[in-house]
């Protein structure tokens, strides 16, 4: 019997591998193609020694001492304009490994078309030890508990300049790793598919990932199938993240870029960057919180209520057509004294040219704020804490739209949670298929760089937070990025959970495109069974990946003459 939570984690990994094999046999051949099942490889080296290397789904969390997996190759499918991901795990043999590095080749496709090696982004995964989520609520989605998990991603290259970080004096480097006997070192791989049918013709592309060490070399074959459709530059799903000022080590701009690289919109950026952000990162909306902090409170007091003319003056700084939002209040549940200020703010924002939309977090939409004199709800974006399980009946007809958010509050323990000791399917399914089936058009999160020890290595090594109060542990709460100083980067580093959010936003895009093509019945038949409600959703990575594959194949068929 396991004696601690780490043993339980290892046991669960074994159970997952068994279920993966069982489900792959049951899936149709097309769906099974995405399930990474091959044979475990032992690399025969020129010296006669060997070390284990295998491939794992991006939805699997690989423990430090988990047994070797069974996949020997990478097989992925993607739309144009999408980033797909996987993991390669290297395990230290009896004598260990030194100077371990990864590199990627270009991918060669139909008619000699290529996807450059620079479109393959590599990271070394970093393990953090957490105390575990406390008092989770007792429901159907328990945390994995205290233990050591891979989460922060150390980039090989600076995300802004593209220059290698290996030659710097960084405390943490992706390159030249040492791996002790029996220890796993996972590597994260992003493959970004260029836009345009000329740049990325439909078909199969092949290449390699090379692992080198002082003890020898291993080559992993890569197969990428590009479907005949493209995701838009601007995500269809709205988002608003990091309502706090940037932590030391970030600026407003670097924080916004680190999020936008993963398809998340920061609450704000410098206005002068808006036009280039739209082109380069798909900026889809802009929060005016840098200019106005309404801060309406439950007792009816507030920091400011900007007039329509003030909002007009501010809006003139932004490109025409860029939607503008104003976050007006935080978690005003049953706060009747705040109604007057909220209605005034809604009226002022709606009368602006262009009209500005108001955002508020709450447990469930408040009918007292529906249908104001201008025919609109005082609140345009109702951002609901899904953990409280007070989601309104669909279709929602109260005015405005619905967004979801999560926080340190785990509610009844049934809904997806974004702490480190939960599997990454939690982030992905909320941002993707659950938001879609529950009628949510956006995703909010309060902070991304709530570091525990500033812009220093201590913040990489300690993600245990007690932001909920009462000493309740919430590992990784408010932390989706990691400080740049320890890696000598110009930009904060993403974690695995942020990548899962990005993948969910791309899943959502598949659903949106199918809806636009009149495929709602097919779409619902695929995703409703695995994302039925906030309390009834699948925690099986194979089910989610299988659903995405079905959607991608249908879109490919519809787009191919």
XYZ file of C-alpha atoms in Angstrom:
561
model
C 0.000 0.000 0.000
C 1.228 3.545 -0.686
C 2.631 5.271 2.360
C 2.436 8.878 1.183
C 0.932 11.142 -1.449
C 3.927 10.841 -3.733
C 3.445 7.074 -3.851
C -0.209 7.681 -4.638
C 0.798 9.946 -7.499
C 3.043 7.237 -8.914
C 0.277 4.670 -8.543
C -2.174 6.974 -10.341
C 0.307 7.385 -13.179
C 0.416 3.632 -13.598
C -3.357 3.423 -13.536
C -3.557 6.192 -16.143
C -1.152 4.322 -18.412
C -3.295 1.184 -18.097
C -6.483 3.134 -18.837
C -4.781 4.860 -21.778
C -3.960 1.505 -23.350
C -7.437 0.158 -22.706
C -9.156 3.245 -24.145
C -6.898 3.373 -27.169
C -7.942 -0.149 -28.137
C -11.588 0.861 -27.838
C -11.291 4.097 -29.799
C -11.831 4.245 -33.536
C -8.581 4.144 -35.480
C -8.704 7.895 -36.181
C -9.206 8.807 -32.548
C -6.576 6.382 -31.370
C -4.068 8.152 -33.575
C -3.697 10.949 -31.047
C -3.200 8.648 -28.102
C 0.531 8.387 -27.772
C 1.033 4.633 -27.646
C 4.106 3.066 -29.076
C 6.814 0.907 -27.577
C 9.191 2.007 -24.867
C 12.607 2.665 -26.346
C 16.015 2.024 -24.872
C 18.605 3.917 -26.875
C 21.625 1.852 -27.810
C 24.636 4.095 -27.689
C 28.017 3.767 -29.302
C 29.555 3.135 -25.889
C 27.247 0.179 -25.325
C 25.281 1.911 -22.539
C 21.668 3.018 -22.740
C 19.183 5.417 -21.195
C 15.385 5.536 -21.283
C 13.492 8.167 -23.296
C 9.771 8.294 -23.970
C 6.983 10.601 -25.151
C 3.958 11.664 -23.110
C 0.775 13.627 -23.717
C 0.817 17.249 -22.595
C -2.085 16.398 -20.283
C -0.019 13.904 -18.288
C 1.914 15.115 -15.254
C 5.131 13.113 -15.050
C 6.449 12.400 -11.561
C 10.137 12.527 -10.715
C 10.419 8.766 -10.325
C 7.537 7.470 -12.455
C 8.345 4.363 -14.444
C 9.116 4.724 -18.154
C 6.229 5.248 -20.532
C 5.591 3.369 -23.752
C 5.644 5.952 -26.537
C 8.668 6.227 -28.801
C 7.453 8.849 -31.275
C 5.539 12.116 -31.440
C 2.324 12.199 -33.452
C 0.260 15.399 -33.463
C -2.459 17.052 -35.545
C -3.011 20.778 -35.885
C -4.855 23.548 -37.636
C -2.912 26.398 -39.174
C -2.323 29.163 -36.679
C -2.437 26.708 -33.788
C 0.220 25.661 -31.286
C 0.217 21.977 -30.325
C 2.342 20.406 -27.625
C 3.781 17.240 -26.178
C 6.436 16.077 -23.728
C 9.658 14.089 -24.033
C 10.949 12.500 -20.831
C 14.558 11.487 -20.256
C 15.383 9.193 -17.325
C 18.799 8.859 -15.773
C 20.335 5.375 -16.041
C 22.366 3.811 -13.222
C 25.351 6.085 -13.859
C 23.199 9.179 -14.501
C 23.444 11.611 -17.414
C 25.348 14.842 -17.910
C 25.072 17.733 -20.377
C 21.618 16.690 -21.571
C 20.150 18.895 -24.309
C 17.289 18.857 -26.801
C 17.119 20.239 -30.317
C 14.524 20.124 -33.062
C 14.843 19.740 -36.812
C 12.677 21.504 -39.342
C 9.539 19.577 -40.305
C 9.284 18.612 -43.974
C 5.896 18.239 -45.609
C 4.070 18.018 -48.952
C 6.029 19.166 -51.978
C 9.053 20.047 -49.904
C 7.141 22.533 -47.705
C 8.854 23.087 -44.373
C 8.028 24.307 -40.918
C 11.194 25.884 -39.608
C 12.905 24.552 -36.516
C 12.322 27.986 -34.973
C 8.615 27.116 -34.866
C 9.435 24.333 -32.408
C 9.888 25.830 -28.930
C 11.620 23.738 -26.282
C 11.521 23.977 -22.484
C 12.978 22.032 -19.602
C 10.329 21.323 -16.978
C 11.111 22.298 -13.390
C 9.838 20.390 -10.370
C 8.267 22.177 -7.413
C 7.277 20.660 -4.072
C 3.919 21.786 -2.666
C 2.003 21.190 0.529
C -1.227 20.451 -1.327
C -4.636 22.061 -1.541
C -6.296 22.200 1.881
C -10.033 21.716 2.543
C -10.991 21.255 -1.073
C -14.709 20.776 -0.450
C -15.122 17.009 -0.528
C -16.619 16.705 -4.009
C -15.795 14.699 -7.119
C -12.610 16.572 -8.056
C -10.072 16.044 -5.269
C -6.503 17.354 -5.448
C -3.604 14.959 -5.836
C -2.204 16.295 -2.565
C 1.208 17.186 -1.227
C 4.082 16.151 -3.446
C 6.496 17.186 -6.154
C 5.159 18.173 -9.574
C 6.538 19.579 -12.832
C 5.106 23.052 -13.471
C 7.400 25.990 -14.414
C 8.951 25.794 -17.891
C 12.544 26.950 -18.393
C 12.918 28.136 -22.009
C 15.973 27.314 -24.090
C 15.602 30.681 -25.852
C 14.416 34.123 -24.821
C 10.769 34.410 -25.977
C 11.160 38.007 -27.141
C 14.579 38.009 -28.815
C 14.816 34.309 -29.681
C 18.413 34.306 -28.455
C 19.697 31.262 -26.552
C 19.770 31.570 -22.772
C 22.427 28.885 -22.333
C 25.358 31.295 -22.449
C 24.017 33.543 -19.717
C 24.837 33.479 -16.044
C 21.318 32.365 -15.182
C 20.620 30.383 -12.034
C 18.260 28.129 -13.981
C 19.036 26.935 -17.497
C 17.262 24.566 -19.820
C 20.520 23.383 -21.346
C 23.263 21.029 -20.163
C 21.104 19.304 -17.577
C 22.356 16.665 -15.184
C 19.952 13.794 -14.521
C 20.571 11.462 -11.602
C 19.986 7.722 -11.693
C 16.291 6.842 -11.698
C 15.218 10.494 -11.942
C 13.014 11.826 -14.729
C 13.609 15.061 -16.607
C 10.596 16.042 -18.726
C 10.918 18.487 -21.625
C 7.980 20.452 -23.019
C 7.644 20.944 -26.791
C 5.446 23.556 -28.501
C 4.997 23.378 -32.274
C 3.453 26.521 -33.780
C 2.015 26.025 -37.258
C 2.386 29.028 -39.589
C -0.701 30.677 -41.040
C -1.662 30.483 -44.690
C -2.111 27.499 -46.980
C 0.969 28.543 -48.948
C 3.152 28.517 -45.853
C 1.653 25.346 -44.387
C 0.047 23.150 -47.051
C -2.279 20.477 -45.761
C -0.648 17.109 -45.214
C 1.845 15.165 -43.157
C 5.121 16.659 -41.963
C 8.018 14.770 -40.453
C 11.094 15.703 -38.471
C 12.996 14.785 -35.331
C 13.705 15.776 -31.768
C 17.290 14.975 -30.802
C 18.405 14.313 -27.237
C 22.136 14.552 -26.675
C 24.195 13.793 -23.588
C 27.791 12.992 -22.736
C 26.667 9.379 -22.592
C 25.148 9.287 -26.106
C 22.329 10.469 -28.344
C 18.681 9.561 -28.946
C 16.432 10.637 -31.825
C 12.640 10.859 -31.537
C 10.662 10.883 -34.813
C 7.979 13.571 -35.151
C 4.877 13.365 -37.342
C 2.603 16.386 -37.624
C -0.630 16.327 -39.641
C -1.832 19.778 -40.705
C -5.550 20.036 -41.295
C -7.105 22.250 -43.946
C -8.448 25.028 -41.720
C -6.996 27.902 -39.730
C -7.592 29.424 -36.319
C -8.110 33.193 -36.234
C -5.401 35.533 -34.969
C -7.774 36.935 -32.363
C -9.288 34.240 -30.122
C -13.077 34.068 -30.171
C -13.082 33.422 -26.439
C -12.658 36.578 -24.383
C -10.266 36.788 -21.451
C -9.163 39.245 -18.811
C -6.314 38.299 -16.504
C -4.095 39.753 -13.797
C -6.059 42.605 -12.263
C -3.167 43.379 -9.906
C -0.247 45.648 -10.811
C 2.764 43.769 -12.217
C 5.133 42.219 -9.701
C 8.722 43.462 -9.517
C 10.511 41.903 -12.484
C 7.529 42.459 -14.765
C 6.307 45.585 -16.487
C 2.794 46.111 -17.776
C 4.085 45.308 -21.251
C 6.178 42.214 -20.456
C 3.353 40.788 -18.362
C 0.862 41.353 -21.173
C 3.166 39.741 -23.743
C 3.843 36.676 -21.607
C 0.086 36.105 -21.400
C -0.737 36.971 -25.013
C 1.867 34.469 -26.255
C -0.490 31.923 -24.707
C -3.680 33.486 -26.122
C -4.673 35.152 -22.823
C -5.421 38.875 -22.706
C -3.983 40.799 -19.773
C -6.246 43.272 -18.046
C -4.206 46.039 -19.623
C -1.164 47.048 -21.596
C 0.287 50.399 -22.556
C -2.170 52.036 -24.950
C 0.572 52.732 -27.491
C 1.088 48.956 -27.862
C -2.527 48.163 -28.728
C -2.175 48.289 -32.506
C 0.941 46.095 -32.640
C -0.542 43.751 -30.025
C -3.540 43.216 -32.305
C -1.279 42.293 -35.214
C 1.410 40.336 -33.404
C -0.499 38.678 -30.573
C -4.174 38.747 -31.503
C -5.177 41.300 -28.855
C -8.963 41.015 -28.820
C -9.995 43.562 -26.167
C -8.480 46.128 -23.848
C -9.228 46.823 -20.208
C -9.358 50.449 -19.085
C -8.277 49.639 -15.545
C -4.989 51.491 -15.998
C -6.995 54.664 -16.484
C -9.930 54.193 -14.137
C -10.263 52.107 -11.005
C -13.981 52.141 -10.312
C -13.654 49.821 -7.330
C -17.341 49.837 -6.394
C -17.780 48.216 -2.975
C -20.642 46.394 -1.306
C -21.560 49.407 0.825
C -21.949 51.577 -2.290
C -18.682 53.463 -1.925
C -16.223 53.546 -4.815
C -12.863 54.849 -5.963
C -14.149 56.635 -9.075
C -17.086 56.712 -11.459
C -15.697 58.089 -14.728
C -18.118 60.124 -16.804
C -18.968 59.384 -20.419
C -16.810 62.273 -21.599
C -13.853 60.973 -19.582
C -14.278 57.519 -21.090
C -14.529 59.027 -24.577
C -11.276 60.882 -24.037
C -9.530 57.681 -22.985
C -11.034 55.591 -25.782
C -9.564 57.955 -28.350
C -6.132 56.461 -27.581
C -7.055 53.069 -29.024
C -7.430 51.650 -32.530
C -10.906 51.779 -33.998
C -12.782 48.522 -33.565
C -10.855 47.267 -30.527
C -13.442 46.327 -27.854
C -12.931 48.142 -24.537
C -13.904 46.892 -21.087
C -14.033 48.397 -17.618
C -13.788 46.183 -14.532
C -16.156 47.866 -12.089
C -16.466 45.641 -9.024
C -15.290 42.455 -7.377
C -17.618 39.774 -5.969
C -20.587 41.954 -5.041
C -22.977 39.201 -3.962
C -26.265 40.530 -2.614
C -24.902 44.074 -2.292
C -28.021 46.195 -2.724
C -26.240 49.335 -1.522
C -24.012 49.138 -4.596
C -26.838 49.119 -7.150
C -26.918 52.881 -7.708
C -23.186 53.156 -8.373
C -23.212 50.065 -10.624
C -26.117 51.423 -12.670
C -24.480 54.818 -13.015
C -21.251 53.228 -14.161
C -23.105 51.069 -16.664
C -24.971 54.049 -18.106
C -21.796 56.123 -18.440
C -19.866 53.292 -20.085
C -22.631 52.383 -22.528
C -23.083 55.990 -23.650
C -19.419 56.268 -24.604
C -18.359 56.295 -28.250
C -17.355 53.569 -28.803
C -19.491 51.946 -26.151
C -17.493 50.381 -23.307
C -18.607 47.161 -21.619
C -18.634 46.652 -17.857
C -17.276 43.588 -16.055
C -18.031 42.308 -12.556
C -17.279 39.068 -10.704
C -20.174 37.551 -8.786
C -21.610 34.127 -7.927
C -24.662 34.453 -10.173
C -26.210 37.296 -12.238
C -28.225 39.761 -10.144
C -31.680 40.480 -11.670
C -31.739 43.865 -9.947
C -29.129 44.998 -12.477
C -30.879 43.663 -15.594
C -32.350 45.842 -18.348
C -31.470 49.391 -17.407
C -32.958 52.413 -19.131
C -30.649 52.047 -22.108
C -32.066 48.563 -22.714
C -28.936 46.857 -21.459
C -27.887 45.250 -18.234
C -25.771 47.451 -15.991
C -23.226 44.633 -16.231
C -22.201 43.408 -19.682
C -19.865 40.585 -18.650
C -21.136 38.574 -15.692
C -18.046 36.738 -14.475
C -19.250 33.840 -12.348
C -17.300 31.830 -9.791
C -18.078 28.345 -11.069
C -17.024 26.740 -7.766
C -20.150 28.182 -6.119
C -22.337 26.176 -8.526
C -24.909 28.937 -9.099
C -24.688 29.008 -12.883
C -27.942 30.332 -14.424
C -30.270 28.309 -16.605
C -29.333 28.410 -20.272
C -29.902 30.139 -22.566
C -29.168 33.155 -20.387
C -31.594 35.998 -21.080
C -30.734 38.488 -18.349
C -28.735 40.835 -20.527
C -25.016 40.739 -21.126
C -23.001 37.554 -21.394
C -21.459 34.975 -19.059
C -17.808 34.383 -18.277
C -16.308 31.885 -15.868
C -13.567 32.315 -13.337
C -11.866 30.306 -10.672
C -9.981 31.390 -7.588
C -8.625 30.032 -4.346
C -12.222 29.215 -3.388
C -12.759 25.539 -4.202
C -16.447 25.647 -3.290
C -17.944 22.175 -3.066
C -14.982 20.472 -4.703
C -16.649 19.451 -7.977
C -15.581 22.096 -10.467
C -12.204 22.469 -12.228
C -9.421 23.869 -10.052
C -6.202 25.502 -11.188
C -3.805 24.639 -8.384
C -0.528 22.815 -8.994
C -1.699 19.609 -7.317
C -4.529 19.089 -9.825
C -4.097 17.440 -13.251
C -3.820 19.996 -16.106
C -7.060 18.780 -17.665
C -8.700 21.067 -15.062
C -7.415 24.208 -16.741
C -7.891 22.955 -20.267
C -11.466 21.733 -20.030
C -12.686 24.869 -18.266
C -11.080 27.187 -20.803
C -12.335 24.993 -23.629
C -15.226 22.587 -23.765
C -16.842 23.411 -20.406
C -16.952 27.127 -21.091
C -18.474 26.298 -24.461
C -21.212 23.957 -23.235
C -22.081 26.240 -20.308
C -22.517 29.279 -22.506
C -19.478 31.147 -21.193
C -17.833 33.481 -23.678
C -14.898 34.537 -21.526
C -12.401 33.580 -18.855
C -11.094 35.724 -15.978
C -8.300 35.207 -13.470
C -7.223 37.685 -10.839
C -3.422 37.446 -10.972
C -0.577 35.704 -12.812
C 2.596 36.780 -10.999
C 1.750 36.638 -7.298
C 5.260 35.464 -6.458
C 6.164 34.414 -2.926
C 9.753 35.734 -2.917
C 9.882 38.424 -5.587
C 11.884 38.248 -8.795
C 14.165 35.530 -7.431
C 14.774 31.795 -7.365
C 12.744 31.509 -4.169
C 9.590 32.183 -6.174
C 10.401 29.272 -8.475
C 10.931 26.964 -5.532
C 7.902 27.973 -3.468
C 4.451 28.306 -5.005
C 2.548 27.586 -1.798
C 0.190 30.495 -1.208
C -2.403 31.304 1.436
C -4.170 34.092 -0.429
C -7.534 32.705 0.661
C -6.806 33.581 4.258
C -7.082 31.355 7.279
C -3.807 29.662 6.405
C -5.484 27.505 3.750
C -2.902 26.215 1.287
C -3.527 26.822 -2.401
C -0.368 25.875 -4.342
C 0.067 28.052 -7.398
C -2.952 30.241 -6.736
C -2.290 33.562 -8.466
C 0.898 32.188 -10.070
C 0.836 31.203 -13.743
C 4.102 32.893 -14.662
C 7.528 32.618 -13.051
C 10.133 35.360 -12.444
C 12.500 36.211 -15.306
C 15.635 36.976 -13.267
C 16.560 33.342 -12.392
C 16.470 32.394 -16.099
C 18.074 35.641 -17.370
C 15.112 36.193 -19.689
C 13.479 39.413 -20.828
C 10.102 37.914 -19.965
C 8.504 35.806 -17.269
C 8.301 32.058 -17.900
C 5.059 30.212 -18.495
C 4.042 27.104 -16.597
C 2.326 23.907 -17.697
C -1.007 25.159 -16.361
C -0.859 28.248 -18.599
C -0.146 26.032 -21.604
C -3.237 23.993 -20.699
C -5.300 27.197 -20.650
C -3.965 28.078 -24.099
C -4.871 24.634 -25.404
C -8.375 25.030 -23.978
C -8.814 28.361 -25.754
C -7.846 26.594 -28.981
C -10.358 23.812 -28.232
C -12.991 26.531 -27.805
C -12.020 27.892 -31.230
C -12.714 24.534 -32.854
C -16.211 24.653 -31.369
C -16.779 28.237 -32.501
C -15.757 27.498 -36.089
C -18.026 24.459 -36.226
C -20.921 26.538 -34.924
C -20.246 29.140 -37.611
C -20.459 26.320 -40.186
C -23.843 25.127 -38.914
C -22.453 22.033 -37.204
C -24.001 22.552 -33.750
C -25.703 19.146 -33.599
C -22.467 17.336 -34.409
C -20.521 19.573 -32.032
C -22.869 18.911 -29.131
C -22.842 15.180 -29.754
C -19.071 15.166 -29.317
C -18.451 17.511 -26.403
C -21.623 17.444 -24.289
C -20.881 13.935 -22.952
C -17.482 15.007 -21.594
C -18.442 18.549 -20.525
C -22.033 18.173 -19.366
C -21.965 20.683 -16.510
C -19.662 22.269 -13.943
C -20.271 19.283 -11.688
C -20.303 16.600 -14.390
C -17.259 16.607 -16.639
C -14.668 14.069 -17.712
C -11.273 13.974 -16.044
C -9.988 11.516 -18.673
C -7.358 13.118 -20.953
C -8.084 10.554 -23.676
C -11.733 11.578 -23.800
C -10.805 15.233 -24.241
C -8.117 14.560 -26.832
C -10.417 12.178 -28.675
C -13.132 14.847 -28.823
C -10.689 17.433 -30.163
C -9.569 14.986 -32.844
C -13.143 14.394 -33.975
C -13.778 18.135 -34.218
C -10.544 18.694 -36.139
C -11.290 15.911 -38.586
C -14.790 17.255 -39.242
C -13.429 20.756 -39.843
C -10.810 19.346 -42.192
C -13.481 17.458 -44.147
C -15.689 20.539 -44.398
C -12.769 22.637 -45.637
C -11.453 20.169 -48.213
C -13.009 20.087 -51.703
